[in-house]
Coordinates of C-alpha atoms and ligand atoms in Angstrom, one line a residue:
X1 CA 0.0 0.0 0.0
X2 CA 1.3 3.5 -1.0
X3 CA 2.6 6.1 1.8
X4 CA -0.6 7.9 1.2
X5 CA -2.9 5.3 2.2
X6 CA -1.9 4.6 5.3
X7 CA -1.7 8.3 7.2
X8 CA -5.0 6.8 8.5
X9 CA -4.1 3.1 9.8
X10 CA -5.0 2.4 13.1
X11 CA -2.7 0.2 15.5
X12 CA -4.9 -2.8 14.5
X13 CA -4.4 -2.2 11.0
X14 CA -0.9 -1.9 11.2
X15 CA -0.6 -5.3 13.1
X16 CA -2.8 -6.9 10.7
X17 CA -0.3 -5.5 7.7
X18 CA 2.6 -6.8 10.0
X19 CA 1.1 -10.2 10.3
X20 CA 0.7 -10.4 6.3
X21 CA 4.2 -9.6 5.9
X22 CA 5.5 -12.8 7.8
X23 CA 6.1 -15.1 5.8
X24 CA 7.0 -12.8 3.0
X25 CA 10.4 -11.5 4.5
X26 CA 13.1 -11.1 2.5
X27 CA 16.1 -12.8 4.7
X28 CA 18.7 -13.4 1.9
X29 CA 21.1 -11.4 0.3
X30 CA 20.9 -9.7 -3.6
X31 CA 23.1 -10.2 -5.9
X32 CA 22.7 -9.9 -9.6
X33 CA 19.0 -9.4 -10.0
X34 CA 18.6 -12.1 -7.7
X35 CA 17.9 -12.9 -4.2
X36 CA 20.3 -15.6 -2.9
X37 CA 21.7 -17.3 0.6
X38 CA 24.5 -17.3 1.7
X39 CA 27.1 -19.5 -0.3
X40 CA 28.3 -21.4 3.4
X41 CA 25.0 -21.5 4.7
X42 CA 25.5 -19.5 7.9
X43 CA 22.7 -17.7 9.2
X44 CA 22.2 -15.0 12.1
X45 CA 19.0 -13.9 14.1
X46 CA 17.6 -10.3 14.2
X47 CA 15.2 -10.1 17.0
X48 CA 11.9 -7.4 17.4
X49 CA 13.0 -5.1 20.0
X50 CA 9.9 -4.2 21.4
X51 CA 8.7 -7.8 22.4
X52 CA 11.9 -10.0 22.3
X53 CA 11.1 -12.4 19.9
X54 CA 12.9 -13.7 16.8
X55 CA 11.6 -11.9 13.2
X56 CA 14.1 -13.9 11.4
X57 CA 17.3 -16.2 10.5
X58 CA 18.9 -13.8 8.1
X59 CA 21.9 -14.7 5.4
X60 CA 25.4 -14.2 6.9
X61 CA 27.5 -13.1 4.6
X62 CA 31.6 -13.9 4.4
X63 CA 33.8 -13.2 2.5
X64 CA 32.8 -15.3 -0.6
X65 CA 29.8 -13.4 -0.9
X66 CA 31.2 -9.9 -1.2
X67 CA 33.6 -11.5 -3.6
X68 CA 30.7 -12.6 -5.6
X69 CA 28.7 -9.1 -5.1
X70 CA 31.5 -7.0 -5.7
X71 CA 32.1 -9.4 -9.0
X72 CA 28.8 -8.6 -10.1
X73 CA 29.1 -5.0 -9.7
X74 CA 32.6 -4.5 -11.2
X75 CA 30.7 -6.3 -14.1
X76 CA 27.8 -4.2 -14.7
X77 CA 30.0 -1.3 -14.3
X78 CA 31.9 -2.3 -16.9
X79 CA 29.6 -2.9 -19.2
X80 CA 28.3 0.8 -19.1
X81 CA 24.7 -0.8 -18.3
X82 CA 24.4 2.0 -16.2
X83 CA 27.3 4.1 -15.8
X84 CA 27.0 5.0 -19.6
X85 CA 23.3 5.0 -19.3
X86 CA 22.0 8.8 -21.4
X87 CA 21.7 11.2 -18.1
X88 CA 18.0 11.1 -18.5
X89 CA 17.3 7.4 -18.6
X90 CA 19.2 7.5 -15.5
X91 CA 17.1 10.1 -14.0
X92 CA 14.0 8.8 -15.1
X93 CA 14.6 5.3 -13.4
X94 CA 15.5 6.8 -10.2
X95 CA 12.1 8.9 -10.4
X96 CA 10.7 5.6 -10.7
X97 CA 12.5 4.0 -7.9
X98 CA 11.3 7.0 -5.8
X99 CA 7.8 6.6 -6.7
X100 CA 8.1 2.8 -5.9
X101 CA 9.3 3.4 -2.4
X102 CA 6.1 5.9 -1.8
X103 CA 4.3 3.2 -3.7
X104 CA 5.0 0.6 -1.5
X105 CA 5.5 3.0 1.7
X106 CA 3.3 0.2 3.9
X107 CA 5.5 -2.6 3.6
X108 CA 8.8 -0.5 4.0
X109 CA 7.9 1.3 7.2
X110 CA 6.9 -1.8 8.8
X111 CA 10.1 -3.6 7.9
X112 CA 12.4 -1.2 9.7
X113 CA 9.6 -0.7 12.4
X114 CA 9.5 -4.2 13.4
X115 CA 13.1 -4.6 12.6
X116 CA 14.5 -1.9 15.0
X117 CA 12.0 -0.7 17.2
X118 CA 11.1 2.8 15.5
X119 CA 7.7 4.3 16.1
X120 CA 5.3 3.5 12.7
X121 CA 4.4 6.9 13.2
X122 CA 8.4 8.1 12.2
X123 CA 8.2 6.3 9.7
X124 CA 5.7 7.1 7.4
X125 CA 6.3 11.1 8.2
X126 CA 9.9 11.2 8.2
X127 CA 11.9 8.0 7.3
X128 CA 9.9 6.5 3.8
X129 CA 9.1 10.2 2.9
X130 CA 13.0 11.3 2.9
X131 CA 14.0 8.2 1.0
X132 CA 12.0 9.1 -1.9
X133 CA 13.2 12.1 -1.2
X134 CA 16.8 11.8 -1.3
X135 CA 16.7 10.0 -4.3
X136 CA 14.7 12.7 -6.1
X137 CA 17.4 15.2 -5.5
X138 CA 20.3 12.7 -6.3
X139 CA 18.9 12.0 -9.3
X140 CA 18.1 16.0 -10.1
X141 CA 21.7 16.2 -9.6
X142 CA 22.7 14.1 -12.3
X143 CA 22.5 16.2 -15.7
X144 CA 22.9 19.6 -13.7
X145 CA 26.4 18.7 -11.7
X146 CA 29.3 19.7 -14.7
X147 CA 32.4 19.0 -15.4
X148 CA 34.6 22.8 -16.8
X149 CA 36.6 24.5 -19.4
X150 CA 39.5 25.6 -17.5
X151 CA 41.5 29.2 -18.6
X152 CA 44.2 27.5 -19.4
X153 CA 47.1 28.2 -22.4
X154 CA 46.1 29.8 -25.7
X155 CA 47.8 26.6 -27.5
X156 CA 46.1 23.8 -25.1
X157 CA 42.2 23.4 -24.6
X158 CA 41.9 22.1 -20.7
X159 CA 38.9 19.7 -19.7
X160 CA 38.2 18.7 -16.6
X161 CA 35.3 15.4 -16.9
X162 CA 33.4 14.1 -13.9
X163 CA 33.3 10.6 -14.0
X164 CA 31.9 7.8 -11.4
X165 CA 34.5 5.9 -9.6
X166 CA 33.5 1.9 -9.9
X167 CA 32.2 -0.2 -7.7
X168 CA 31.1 1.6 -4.0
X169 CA 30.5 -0.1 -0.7
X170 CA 28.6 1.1 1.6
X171 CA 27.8 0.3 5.1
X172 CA 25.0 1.6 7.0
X173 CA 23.9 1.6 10.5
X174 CA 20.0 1.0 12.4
X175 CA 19.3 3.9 13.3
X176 CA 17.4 4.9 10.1
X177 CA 18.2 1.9 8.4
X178 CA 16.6 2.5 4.8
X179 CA 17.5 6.2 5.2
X180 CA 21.0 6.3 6.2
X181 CA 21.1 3.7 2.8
X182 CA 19.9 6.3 1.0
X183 CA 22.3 8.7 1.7
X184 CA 24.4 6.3 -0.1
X185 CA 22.6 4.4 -2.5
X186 CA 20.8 7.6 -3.9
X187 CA 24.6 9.8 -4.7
X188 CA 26.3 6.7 -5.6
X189 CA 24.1 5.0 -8.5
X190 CA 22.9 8.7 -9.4
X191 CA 26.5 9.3 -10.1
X192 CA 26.8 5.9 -12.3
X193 CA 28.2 3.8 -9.9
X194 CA 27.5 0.3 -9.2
X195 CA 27.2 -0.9 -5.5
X196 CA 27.3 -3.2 -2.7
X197 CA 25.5 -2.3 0.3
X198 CA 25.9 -4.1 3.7
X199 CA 23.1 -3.0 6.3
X200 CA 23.7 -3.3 10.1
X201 CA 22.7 -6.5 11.1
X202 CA 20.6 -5.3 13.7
X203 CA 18.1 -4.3 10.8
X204 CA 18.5 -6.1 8.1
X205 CA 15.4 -6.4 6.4
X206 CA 14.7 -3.8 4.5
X207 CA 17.9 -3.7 1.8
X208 CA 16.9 -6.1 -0.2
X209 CA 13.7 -5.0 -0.7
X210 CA 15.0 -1.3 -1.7
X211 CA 17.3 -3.1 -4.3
X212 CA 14.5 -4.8 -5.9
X213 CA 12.6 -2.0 -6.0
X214 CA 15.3 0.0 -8.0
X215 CA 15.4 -3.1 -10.6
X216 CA 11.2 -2.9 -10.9
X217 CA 12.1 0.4 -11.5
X218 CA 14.5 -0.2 -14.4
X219 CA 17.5 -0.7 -13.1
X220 CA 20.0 -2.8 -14.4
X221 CA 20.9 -6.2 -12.7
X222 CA 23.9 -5.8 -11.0
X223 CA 23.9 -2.6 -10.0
X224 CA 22.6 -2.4 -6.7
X225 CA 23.7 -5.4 -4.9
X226 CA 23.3 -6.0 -1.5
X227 CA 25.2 -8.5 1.3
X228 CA 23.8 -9.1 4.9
X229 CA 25.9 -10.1 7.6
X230 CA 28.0 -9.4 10.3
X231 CA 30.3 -5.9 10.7
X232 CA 33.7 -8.1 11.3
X233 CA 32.6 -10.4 8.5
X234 CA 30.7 -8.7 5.6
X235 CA 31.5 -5.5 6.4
X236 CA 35.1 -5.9 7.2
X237 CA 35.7 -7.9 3.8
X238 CA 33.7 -5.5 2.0
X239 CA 35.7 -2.4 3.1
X240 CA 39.2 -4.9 2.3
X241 CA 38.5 -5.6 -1.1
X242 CA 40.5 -4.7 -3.5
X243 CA 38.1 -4.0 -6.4
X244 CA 35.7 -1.6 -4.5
X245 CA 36.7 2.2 -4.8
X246 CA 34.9 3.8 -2.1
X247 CA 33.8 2.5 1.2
X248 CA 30.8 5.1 2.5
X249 CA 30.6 4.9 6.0
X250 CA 28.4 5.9 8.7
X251 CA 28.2 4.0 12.2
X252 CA 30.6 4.5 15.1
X253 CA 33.6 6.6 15.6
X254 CA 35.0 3.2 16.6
X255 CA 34.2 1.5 13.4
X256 CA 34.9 4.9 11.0
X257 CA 38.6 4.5 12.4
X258 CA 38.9 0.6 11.3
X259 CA 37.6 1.7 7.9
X260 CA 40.5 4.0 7.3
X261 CA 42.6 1.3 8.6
X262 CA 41.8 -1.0 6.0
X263 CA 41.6 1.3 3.1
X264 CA 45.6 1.5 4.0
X265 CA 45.6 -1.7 4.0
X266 CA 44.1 -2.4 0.8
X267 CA 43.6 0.0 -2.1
X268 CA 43.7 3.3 -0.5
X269 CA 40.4 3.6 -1.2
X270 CA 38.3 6.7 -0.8
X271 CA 36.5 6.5 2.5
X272 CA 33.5 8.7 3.4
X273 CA 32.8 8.5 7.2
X274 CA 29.7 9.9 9.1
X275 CA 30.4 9.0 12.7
X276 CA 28.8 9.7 16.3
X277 CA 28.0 12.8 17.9
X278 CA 27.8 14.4 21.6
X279 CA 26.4 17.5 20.1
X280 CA 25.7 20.8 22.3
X281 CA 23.1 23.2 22.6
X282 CA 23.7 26.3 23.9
X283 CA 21.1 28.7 25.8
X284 CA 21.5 32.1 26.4
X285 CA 20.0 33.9 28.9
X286 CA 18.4 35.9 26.2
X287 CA 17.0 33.3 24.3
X288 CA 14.1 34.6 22.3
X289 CA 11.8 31.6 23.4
X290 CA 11.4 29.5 26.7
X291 CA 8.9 27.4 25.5
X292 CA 10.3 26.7 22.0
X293 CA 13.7 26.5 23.2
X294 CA 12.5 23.9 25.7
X295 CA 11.0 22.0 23.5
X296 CA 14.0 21.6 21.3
X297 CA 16.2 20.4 24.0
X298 CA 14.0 17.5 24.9
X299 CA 13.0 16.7 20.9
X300 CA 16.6 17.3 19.9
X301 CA 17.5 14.4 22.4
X302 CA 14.2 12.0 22.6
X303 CA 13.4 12.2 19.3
X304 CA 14.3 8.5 17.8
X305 CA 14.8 7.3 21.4
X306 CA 18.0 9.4 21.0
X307 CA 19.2 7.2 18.6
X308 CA 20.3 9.9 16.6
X309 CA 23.7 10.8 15.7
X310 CA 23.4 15.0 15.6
X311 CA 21.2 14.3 19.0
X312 CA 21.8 17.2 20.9
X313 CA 22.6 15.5 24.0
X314 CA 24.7 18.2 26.0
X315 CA 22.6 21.2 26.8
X316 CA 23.9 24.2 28.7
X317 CA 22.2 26.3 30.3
X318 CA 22.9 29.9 31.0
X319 CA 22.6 30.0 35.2
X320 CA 20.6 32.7 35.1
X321 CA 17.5 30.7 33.2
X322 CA 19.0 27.3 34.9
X323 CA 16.1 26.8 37.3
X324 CA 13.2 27.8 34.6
X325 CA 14.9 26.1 32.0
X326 CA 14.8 23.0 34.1
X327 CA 11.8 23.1 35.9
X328 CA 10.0 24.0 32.0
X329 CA 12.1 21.0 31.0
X330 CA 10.6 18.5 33.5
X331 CA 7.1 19.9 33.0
X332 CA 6.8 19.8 29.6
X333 CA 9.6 17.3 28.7
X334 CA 8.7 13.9 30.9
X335 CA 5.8 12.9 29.1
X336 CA 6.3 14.5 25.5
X337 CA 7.2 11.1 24.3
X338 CA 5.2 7.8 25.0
X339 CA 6.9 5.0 24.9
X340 CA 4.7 2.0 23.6
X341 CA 4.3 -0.3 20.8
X342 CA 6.0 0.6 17.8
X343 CA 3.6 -0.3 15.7
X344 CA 0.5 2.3 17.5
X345 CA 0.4 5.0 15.6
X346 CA 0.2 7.2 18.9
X347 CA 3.1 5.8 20.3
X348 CA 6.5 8.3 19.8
X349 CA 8.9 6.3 21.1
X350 CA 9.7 3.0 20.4
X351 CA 12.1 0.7 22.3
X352 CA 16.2 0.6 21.8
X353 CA 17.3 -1.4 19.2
X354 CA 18.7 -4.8 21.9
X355 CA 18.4 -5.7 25.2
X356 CA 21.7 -4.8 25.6
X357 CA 21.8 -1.5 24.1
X358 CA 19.3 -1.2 27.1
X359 CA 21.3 -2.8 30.0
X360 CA 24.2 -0.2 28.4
X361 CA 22.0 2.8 28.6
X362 CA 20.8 2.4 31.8
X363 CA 24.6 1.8 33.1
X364 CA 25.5 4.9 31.8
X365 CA 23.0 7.1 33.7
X366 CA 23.8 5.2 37.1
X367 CA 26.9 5.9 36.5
X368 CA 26.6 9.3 36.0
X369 CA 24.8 9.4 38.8
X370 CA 27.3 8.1 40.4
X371 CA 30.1 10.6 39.4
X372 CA 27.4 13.3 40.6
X373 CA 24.7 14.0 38.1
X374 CA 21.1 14.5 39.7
X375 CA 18.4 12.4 37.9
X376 CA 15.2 14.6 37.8
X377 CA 13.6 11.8 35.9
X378 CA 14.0 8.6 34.2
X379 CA 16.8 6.0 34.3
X380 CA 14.7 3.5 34.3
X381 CA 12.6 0.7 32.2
X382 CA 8.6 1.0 32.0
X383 CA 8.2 -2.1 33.4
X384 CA 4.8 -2.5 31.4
X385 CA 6.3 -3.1 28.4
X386 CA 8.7 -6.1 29.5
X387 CA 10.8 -7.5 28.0
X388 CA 10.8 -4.7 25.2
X389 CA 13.9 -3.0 25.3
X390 CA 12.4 0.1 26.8
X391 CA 14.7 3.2 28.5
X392 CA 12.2 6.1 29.7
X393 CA 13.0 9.7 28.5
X394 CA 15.6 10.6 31.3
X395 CA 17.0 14.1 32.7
X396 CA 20.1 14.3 34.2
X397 CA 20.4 17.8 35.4
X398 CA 23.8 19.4 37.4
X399 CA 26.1 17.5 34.6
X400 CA 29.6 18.6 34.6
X401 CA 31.4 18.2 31.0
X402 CA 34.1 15.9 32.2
X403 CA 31.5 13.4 33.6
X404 CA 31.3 10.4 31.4
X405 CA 27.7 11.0 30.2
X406 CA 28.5 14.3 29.0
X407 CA 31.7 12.2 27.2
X408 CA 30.4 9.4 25.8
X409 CA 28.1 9.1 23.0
X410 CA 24.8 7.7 24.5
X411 CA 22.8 6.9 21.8
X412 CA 19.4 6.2 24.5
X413 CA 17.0 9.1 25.3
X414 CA 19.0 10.8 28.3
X415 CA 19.4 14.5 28.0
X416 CA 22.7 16.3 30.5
X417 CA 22.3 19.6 31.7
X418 CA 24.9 21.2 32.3
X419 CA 24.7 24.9 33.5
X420 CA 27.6 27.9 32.8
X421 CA 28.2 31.3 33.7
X422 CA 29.8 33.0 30.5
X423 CA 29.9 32.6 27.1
X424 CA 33.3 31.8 26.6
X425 CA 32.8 28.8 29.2
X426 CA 30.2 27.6 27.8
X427 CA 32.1 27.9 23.7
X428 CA 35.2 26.1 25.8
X429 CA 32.8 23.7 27.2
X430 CA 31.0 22.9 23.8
X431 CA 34.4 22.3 21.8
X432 CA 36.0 20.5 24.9
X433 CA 34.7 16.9 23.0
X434 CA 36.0 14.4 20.4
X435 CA 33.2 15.0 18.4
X436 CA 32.3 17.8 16.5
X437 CA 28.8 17.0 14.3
X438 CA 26.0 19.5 15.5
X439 CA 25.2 22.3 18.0
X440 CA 23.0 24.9 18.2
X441 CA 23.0 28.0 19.8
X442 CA 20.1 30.0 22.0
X443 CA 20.4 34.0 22.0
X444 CA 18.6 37.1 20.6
X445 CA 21.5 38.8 20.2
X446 CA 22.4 38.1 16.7
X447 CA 25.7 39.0 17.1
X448 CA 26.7 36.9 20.2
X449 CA 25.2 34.2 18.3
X450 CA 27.0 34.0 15.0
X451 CA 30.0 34.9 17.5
X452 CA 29.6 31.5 18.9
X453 CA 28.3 29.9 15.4
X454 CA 32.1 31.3 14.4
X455 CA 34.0 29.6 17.6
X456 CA 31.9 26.2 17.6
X457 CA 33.9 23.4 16.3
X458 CA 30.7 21.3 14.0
X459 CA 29.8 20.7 10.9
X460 CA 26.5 22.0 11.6
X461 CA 25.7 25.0 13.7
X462 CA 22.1 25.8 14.1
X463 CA 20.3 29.6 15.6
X464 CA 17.3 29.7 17.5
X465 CA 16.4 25.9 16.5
X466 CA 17.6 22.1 16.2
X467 CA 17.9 19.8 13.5
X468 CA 17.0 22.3 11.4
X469 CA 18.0 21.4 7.5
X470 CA 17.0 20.2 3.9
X471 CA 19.2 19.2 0.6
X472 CA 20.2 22.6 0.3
X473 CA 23.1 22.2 3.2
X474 CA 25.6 19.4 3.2
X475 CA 25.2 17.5 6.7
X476 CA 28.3 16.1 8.3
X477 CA 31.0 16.2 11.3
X478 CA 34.2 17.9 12.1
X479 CA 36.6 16.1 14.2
X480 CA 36.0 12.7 14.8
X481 CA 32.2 13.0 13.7
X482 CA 33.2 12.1 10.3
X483 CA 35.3 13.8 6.9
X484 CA 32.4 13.8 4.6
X485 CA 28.9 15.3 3.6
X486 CA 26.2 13.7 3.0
X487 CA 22.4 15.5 1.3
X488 CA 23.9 18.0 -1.1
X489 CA 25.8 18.5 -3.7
X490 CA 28.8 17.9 -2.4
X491 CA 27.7 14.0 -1.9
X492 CA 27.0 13.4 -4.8
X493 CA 30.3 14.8 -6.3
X494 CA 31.9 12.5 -3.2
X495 CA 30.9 10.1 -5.8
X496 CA 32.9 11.2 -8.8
X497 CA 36.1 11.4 -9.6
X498 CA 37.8 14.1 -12.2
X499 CA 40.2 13.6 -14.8
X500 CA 42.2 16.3 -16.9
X501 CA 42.0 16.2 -20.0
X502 CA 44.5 18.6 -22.1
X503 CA 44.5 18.9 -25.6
X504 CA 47.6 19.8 -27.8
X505 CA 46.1 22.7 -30.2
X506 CA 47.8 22.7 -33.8
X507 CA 49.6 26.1 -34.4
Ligands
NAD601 P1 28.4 0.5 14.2 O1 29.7 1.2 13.9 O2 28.4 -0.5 15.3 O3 27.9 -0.3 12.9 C1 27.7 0.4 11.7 C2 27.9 -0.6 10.5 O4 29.3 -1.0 10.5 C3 27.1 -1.8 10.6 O5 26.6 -2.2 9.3 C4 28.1 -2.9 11.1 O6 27.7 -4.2 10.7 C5 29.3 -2.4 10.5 N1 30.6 -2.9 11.2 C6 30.7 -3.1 12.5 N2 32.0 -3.5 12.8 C7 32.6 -3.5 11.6 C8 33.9 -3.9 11.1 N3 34.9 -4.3 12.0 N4 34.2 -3.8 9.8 C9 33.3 -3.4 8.9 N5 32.0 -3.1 9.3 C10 31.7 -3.1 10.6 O7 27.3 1.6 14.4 P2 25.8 1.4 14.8 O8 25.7 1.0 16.2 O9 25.1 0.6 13.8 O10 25.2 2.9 14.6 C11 25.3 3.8 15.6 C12 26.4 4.8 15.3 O11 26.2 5.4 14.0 C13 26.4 6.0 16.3 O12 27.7 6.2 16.7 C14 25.8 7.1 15.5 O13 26.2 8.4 15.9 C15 26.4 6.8 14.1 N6 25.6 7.5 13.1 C16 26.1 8.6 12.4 C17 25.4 9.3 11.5 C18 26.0 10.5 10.8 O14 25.5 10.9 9.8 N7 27.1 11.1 11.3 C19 24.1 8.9 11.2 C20 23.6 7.8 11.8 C21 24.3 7.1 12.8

């Protein structure tokens, strides 16, 4: 059912669409135009989050079957199938392939829903829509991005051609499985690239189905090929292997550094990296808007059960608003987001993606407790929804920047406050962090503000707002958030490759 037909589904409906899908999982890998297990066999389990029980026993792919993947990309590449496709062909299939996620919006949303615990609601509004639309603009890019003339000498004409690079890997995380993909998939065949994509085995459902789709759509077999599997299996042989050109990245900082590891030790590779986040939000005493500022800091952080890699999990808090901004906080913030089944549309948040990314969680906010942080609310499982793997929507308020929540990446729905006195304590305070993805700054004072959009150390600052952002604006980390940019331009030329051309005029 298309995107459009379901705004109106009620919980049982969804269940009922849920229930039809069972049997119809896709739980191999695709390769060539065809859907395929895994050449020895092996098999791992990815489990519903919300209730604990076993969706399915998914292809685990080795090394074999990247060999064979990448085979079958480096072939259709070669054959120009698509990479010498006319520009508009191109475009028109990928308008297609668009159209045929919305088309079949139902099915998709449920996948990832089941798969990885986010709220139906998300994703029919935010996740499905933003596929279609990423590939949309990738594929607007494709006959408007140019290669030049350079000014070069009188007696030489200089060229400069944009051309794709081969065969791309990309491996995605679950956060937003099918659109984290896209901000792969959509630049890389747009470009005229072949690729192999390796989801996170924590969702891995919902790949195949996208790379059919693009073939229904038009697309060449070959093209869009995709291995499950483990990280230290698949994804490690996929990012090793000598015929695949780029290797587009976006998980952990943890796992980002590995992948420039073995680019070295392979091909030297390109690697595009979009990595974790610990991302500040800085309020002003003058901010122009208590309630809206409010309600930023607790969306900006429980939004996607905080699974969310520009979350902005740090917020500091001018002293002089500290109390309001706290007390607003706890008013307005503990029971913005219902946790519940994933698959009510009223629920807005789901559970974590495992069990033990909810044991983790949970450790984390004790121990911040421990080092001193004052839990307002939260840090704790809803213990009606056992054994889903449920956090609550937590405040930890009185958080100092060296404790280890305001450190370490989270990734669960726990917002640290953390208040300052001056500006300049709280810029030192923002920047003092490995991580450098988002932030945001509070004030109506335009000129303190771009003062501190100037000192902050991200790839994305945003005023009076959070998460803020279309495909006008490339999105992407400084520091050890990441090297690349992903939604723009700029991606989809992170896809390409130039070569000069000079040619020797006659006298
Ligand atoms: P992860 O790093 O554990 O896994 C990401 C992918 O890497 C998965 O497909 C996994 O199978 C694979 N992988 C794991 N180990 C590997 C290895 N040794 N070799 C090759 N591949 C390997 O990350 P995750 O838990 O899936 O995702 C959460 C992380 O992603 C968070 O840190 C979050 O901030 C980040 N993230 C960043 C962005 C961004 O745009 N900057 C967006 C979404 C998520």
């Amino acid at each position: 059912m298309t995107l459009k037909s379901v705004q109106n589904h009620s919980r049982a409906d969804w269940h009922a669409a849920a229930d039809r899908l069972q049997g119809r999982l896709q739980t191999g890998h695709f390769i060539d135009g065809e859907t395929t297990d895994a050449l020895d066999g092996g098999r791992f389990e990815t489990v519903n989050p919300a209730t604990g029980q076993v969706l399915a026993e998914v292809a685990a792919g080795n090394g074999r079957d990247i060999d064979r993947a990448v085979e079958a990309a480096e072939r259709a590449f070669r054959s120009g199938c698509w990479s010498r496709m006319a520009p508009r062909q191109r475009m028109k299939v990928l308008y297609r392939f668009a159209d045929l996620v919305e088309k079949n919006g139902e099915e998709l949303a449920i996948l990832d829903s089941l798969d990885m615990g986010k709220p139906i609601s998300d994703m029919i509004s935010v996740d499905i829509p933003l596929v279609a639309e990423t590939i949309r603009f990738m594929a607007e890019c494709i006959d408007k991005v140019e290669g030049a003339v350079t000014n070069t000498r009188a007696d030489h004409l200089g060229l400069v051609l944009r051309e794709p690079l081969g065969v791309v890997g990309a491996i995605t995380p679950w956060n937003y499985p099918q659109l984290m993909a896209s901000w792969k998939f959509a630049p890389a065949l747009a470009a005229g690239n072949t690729l192999v994509l390796k989801p996170a085995e924590q969702s891995p459902l919902s790949a195949v189905r996208l790379a059919q789709l693009f073939m229904e759509a038009g697309g060449p077999a070959g093209v869009f090929n995709v291995v499950n599997g483990l990280g230290e299996e698949a994804g490690k042989a996929l990012a090793l292997h000598m015929n695949v050109r780029k290797v587009s990245f976006t998980g952990s900082t943890a796992v980002g550094k590995l992948m420039l590891q073995y680019a070295g030790q392979s091909n030297m590779k390109h690697v595009g990296l979009e990595c974790g986040g610990k991302s500040p939000q800085i309020f002003l005493a003058d901010l122009p808007d208590m309630g809206a500022a409010v309600t930023a800091a607790y969306g900006g952080i429980y939004e996607n059960m905080g699974e969310v890699c520009n979350a902005g999990s740090r917020l500091f808090v001018e002293r002089a608003i500290y109390d309001e901004f706290l007390e607003r906080f706890e008013a307005e913030g503990r029971n913005a987001y219902r946790p519940g089944d994933p698959l009510d549309p009223d629920t807005s948040m789901g559970p974590l993606v495992t069990k033990a990314d909810q044991e983790r969680v949970l450790a984390m906010v004790k121990a911040g407790c421990d080092e001193g942080a004052r839990l307002v609310f939260g840090g704790d499982a809803p213990q009606a929804l056992e054994p889903g793997a449920y956090v609550n929507p937590t405040l930890l308020a009185d958080v100092r920047n060296d404790m280890s929540v305001a450190r370490q990446e989270i990734f669960g729905p726990v917002a640290s406050v953390i208040p300052f006195d001056t500006v300049d304590e709280a810029l030192t305070m923002a920047n003092d962090t490995d991580y450098g993805l988002a932030a945001s700054v509070w004030s109506r004072d335009i000129d303190r503000a771009l003062r501190l959009v100037r000192g902050i150390e991200a790839g994305m600052v945003y005023v009076n707002g959070y998460d803020l952002g279309d495909f006008t604006q490339p999105f992407g980390g400084w520091k050890q958030s990441g090297n690349t940019r992903d939604k723009c331009l700029d991606s989809y030329k992170s896809y390409t490759q130039t070569k000069a051309c000079w040619v020797q005029l006659s006298e």
